[in-house]
Amino acid sequence: MAPGKPEQVDYEYVRAGTCNIFVAVEPQGGRRITQVTAHRGKVDFVRFVQHLINHVYRSARRIHFVVDNLNIHFRKCFVETLGAKAAHNLLQRVDFHYTPKHASWVNQVELFFSILTRKVIRNGNFASRSDLVTKLMTFIDRYNTTARPFAWTYTGQP
């Protein structure tokens, strides 16, 4: 700074913390079930799946999870977190379907994360992690009020 010169300010990003967002997409209902956690570890994923099985879909006969090959998305993580018997009891109605390891495809969860990024995260000035969570959950609740089933149009034919 010098007398007679305008003040120059450089933008500095100040990181106020991080969080993880688990999202389950219900294709036939179009609904998104989310949970924000401080970390993205196997214990966090197991707790999210427990919530889905025991609360959200407790009356479902069979629950199908389409997941990628992230190291926390496997049955062994449930055994390591809950023990063999509890993991077996929890997952007896569950089928995991894994996406191909070397494939690139855009799925509904990735689309939803793109929407969250554009509509909430990029626009936000968050005072704290709890402020971010509040804004995310408010947006998701509002988004789910217009939920519609997905109309799959891909046939695999060129």
Short mmCIF file of C-alpha atoms in Angstrom, two decimals:
data_model
loop_
_atom_site.label_atom_id
_atom_site.label_comp_id
_atom_site.label_asym_id
_atom_site.label_seq_id
_atom_site.Cartn_x
_atom_site.Cartn_y
_atom_site.Cartn_z
CA MET A 1 0.00 0.00 0.00
CA ALA A 2 1.09 3.51 -0.67
CA PRO A 3 -0.54 6.90 -0.21
CA GLY A 4 -2.93 7.62 -3.08
CA LYS A 5 -3.08 3.98 -4.27
CA PRO A 6 -6.19 1.86 -3.78
CA GLU A 7 -5.92 -0.99 -1.33
CA GLN A 8 -5.26 -4.33 -3.03
CA VAL A 9 -6.77 -7.43 -1.46
CA ASP A 10 -5.89 -10.96 -2.50
CA TYR A 11 -8.51 -13.64 -2.12
CA GLU A 12 -7.61 -16.25 0.45
CA TYR A 13 -9.75 -19.35 0.86
CA VAL A 14 -10.24 -20.18 4.52
CA ARG A 15 -11.16 -23.79 5.05
CA ALA A 16 -13.65 -24.12 7.88
CA GLY A 17 -13.64 -27.93 7.96
CA THR A 18 -14.96 -30.80 5.91
CA CYS A 19 -17.81 -33.24 5.97
CA ASN A 20 -19.04 -36.27 4.07
CA ILE A 21 -22.46 -36.74 2.49
CA PHE A 22 -23.90 -40.22 2.05
CA VAL A 23 -26.76 -40.33 -0.45
CA ALA A 24 -29.10 -43.18 -1.28
CA VAL A 25 -31.31 -42.71 -4.33
CA GLU A 26 -34.62 -44.51 -4.55
CA PRO A 27 -35.15 -44.81 -8.32
CA GLN A 28 -38.82 -45.79 -8.28
CA GLY A 29 -39.76 -43.01 -5.87
CA GLY A 30 -37.15 -40.48 -6.97
CA ARG A 31 -36.43 -39.74 -3.31
CA ARG A 32 -32.96 -39.10 -1.90
CA ILE A 33 -32.03 -40.20 1.59
CA THR A 34 -29.00 -38.41 2.94
CA GLN A 35 -26.81 -38.37 5.99
CA VAL A 36 -24.00 -35.93 6.67
CA THR A 37 -21.08 -37.28 8.69
CA ALA A 38 -17.79 -35.86 9.89
CA HIS A 39 -15.85 -38.66 8.18
CA ARG A 40 -16.20 -41.15 5.33
CA GLY A 41 -15.02 -44.35 6.94
CA LYS A 42 -16.40 -47.84 7.10
CA VAL A 43 -18.07 -47.21 10.46
CA ASP A 44 -19.88 -44.19 8.99
CA PHE A 45 -21.01 -46.17 5.95
CA VAL A 46 -22.19 -49.09 8.09
CA ARG A 47 -24.21 -46.69 10.28
CA PHE A 48 -25.80 -45.13 7.18
CA VAL A 49 -26.78 -48.55 5.81
CA GLN A 50 -28.10 -49.55 9.25
CA HIS A 51 -30.31 -46.44 9.19
CA LEU A 52 -31.61 -47.31 5.74
CA ILE A 53 -32.33 -50.94 6.64
CA ASN A 54 -33.74 -50.43 10.14
CA HIS A 55 -35.69 -47.20 9.62
CA VAL A 56 -36.21 -46.10 6.03
CA TYR A 57 -36.84 -49.54 4.49
CA ARG A 58 -37.66 -51.62 7.56
CA SER A 59 -40.71 -53.21 5.88
CA ALA A 60 -38.93 -54.05 2.60
CA ARG A 61 -38.43 -57.75 1.89
CA ARG A 62 -35.30 -57.12 -0.19
CA ILE A 63 -33.05 -54.07 -0.46
CA HIS A 64 -30.68 -53.61 -3.40
CA PHE A 65 -27.67 -51.32 -3.07
CA VAL A 66 -25.82 -50.30 -6.22
CA VAL A 67 -22.42 -49.13 -5.03
CA ASP A 68 -19.01 -48.49 -6.45
CA ASN A 69 -15.89 -50.36 -5.39
CA LEU A 70 -14.82 -47.96 -2.66
CA ASN A 71 -13.06 -49.88 0.10
CA ILE A 72 -15.86 -49.18 2.63
CA HIS A 73 -18.65 -50.61 0.45
CA PHE A 74 -18.05 -54.30 1.09
CA ARG A 75 -19.67 -56.85 3.42
CA LYS A 76 -16.37 -57.37 5.23
CA CYS A 77 -16.65 -53.81 6.59
CA PHE A 78 -19.93 -54.76 8.25
CA VAL A 79 -18.29 -57.82 9.82
CA GLU A 80 -15.32 -55.75 10.99
CA THR A 81 -17.60 -53.06 12.45
CA LEU A 82 -20.48 -55.11 13.87
CA GLY A 83 -19.14 -58.63 14.22
CA ALA A 84 -20.09 -61.62 12.07
CA LYS A 85 -23.46 -62.42 13.64
CA ALA A 86 -24.75 -58.84 13.77
CA ALA A 87 -23.53 -58.18 10.21
CA HIS A 88 -25.29 -61.33 8.97
CA ASN A 89 -28.53 -60.33 10.75
CA LEU A 90 -28.39 -56.80 9.36
CA LEU A 91 -27.60 -57.82 5.77
CA GLN A 92 -29.86 -60.85 5.37
CA ARG A 93 -32.32 -58.82 3.23
CA VAL A 94 -29.59 -56.96 1.30
CA ASP A 95 -28.02 -57.50 -2.11
CA PHE A 96 -25.00 -55.42 -3.10
CA HIS A 97 -24.44 -54.74 -6.80
CA TYR A 98 -21.04 -53.33 -7.71
CA THR A 99 -20.37 -51.08 -10.67
CA PRO A 100 -17.63 -52.25 -13.05
CA LYS A 101 -14.17 -51.24 -11.84
CA HIS A 102 -12.98 -49.76 -15.13
CA ALA A 103 -16.23 -48.32 -16.42
CA SER A 104 -17.20 -44.71 -16.52
CA TRP A 105 -20.88 -43.97 -16.29
CA VAL A 106 -22.98 -41.21 -14.88
CA ASN A 107 -25.48 -42.47 -12.33
CA GLN A 108 -28.24 -40.82 -10.38
CA VAL A 109 -26.15 -40.25 -7.26
CA GLU A 110 -23.41 -38.49 -9.25
CA LEU A 111 -26.06 -36.31 -10.88
CA PHE A 112 -27.48 -35.45 -7.48
CA PHE A 113 -24.03 -34.53 -6.13
CA SER A 114 -23.64 -32.25 -9.14
CA ILE A 115 -26.96 -30.57 -8.29
CA LEU A 116 -25.94 -30.20 -4.63
CA THR A 117 -22.65 -28.64 -5.65
CA ARG A 118 -24.26 -26.14 -8.03
CA LYS A 119 -27.28 -25.20 -5.92
CA VAL A 120 -25.89 -25.28 -2.38
CA ILE A 121 -22.17 -25.78 -1.93
CA ARG A 122 -20.80 -23.38 -4.55
CA ASN A 123 -23.24 -20.64 -3.59
CA GLY A 124 -22.75 -20.91 0.12
CA ASN A 125 -20.99 -18.86 2.65
CA PHE A 126 -21.09 -21.25 5.55
CA ALA A 127 -20.37 -20.00 9.03
CA SER A 128 -19.76 -23.51 10.31
CA ARG A 129 -20.15 -27.19 9.54
CA SER A 130 -23.58 -27.15 11.20
CA ASP A 131 -24.60 -24.22 8.97
CA LEU A 132 -23.58 -26.25 5.91
CA VAL A 133 -25.52 -29.29 7.16
CA THR A 134 -28.62 -27.16 7.81
CA LYS A 135 -28.49 -25.65 4.32
CA LEU A 136 -27.89 -29.04 2.69
CA MET A 137 -30.74 -30.73 4.54
CA THR A 138 -33.12 -27.84 3.84
CA PHE A 139 -32.33 -28.07 0.13
CA ILE A 140 -32.66 -31.88 0.10
CA ASP A 141 -36.00 -31.79 1.93
CA ARG A 142 -37.30 -29.23 -0.57
CA TYR A 143 -35.85 -31.22 -3.48
CA ASN A 144 -37.59 -34.39 -2.32
CA THR A 145 -41.00 -32.67 -2.36
CA THR A 146 -40.85 -32.78 -6.15
CA ALA A 147 -39.40 -36.30 -6.33
CA ARG A 148 -40.45 -38.33 -9.34
CA PRO A 149 -39.53 -41.84 -10.43
CA PHE A 150 -36.63 -42.03 -12.86
CA ALA A 151 -37.59 -42.74 -16.44
CA TRP A 152 -34.82 -45.02 -17.67
CA THR A 153 -34.39 -44.51 -21.40
CA TYR A 154 -31.06 -46.21 -22.13
CA THR A 155 -31.60 -49.43 -24.09
CA GLY A 156 -28.01 -50.41 -24.77
CA GLN A 157 -28.75 -50.33 -28.50
CA PRO A 158 -26.69 -48.04 -30.76
#
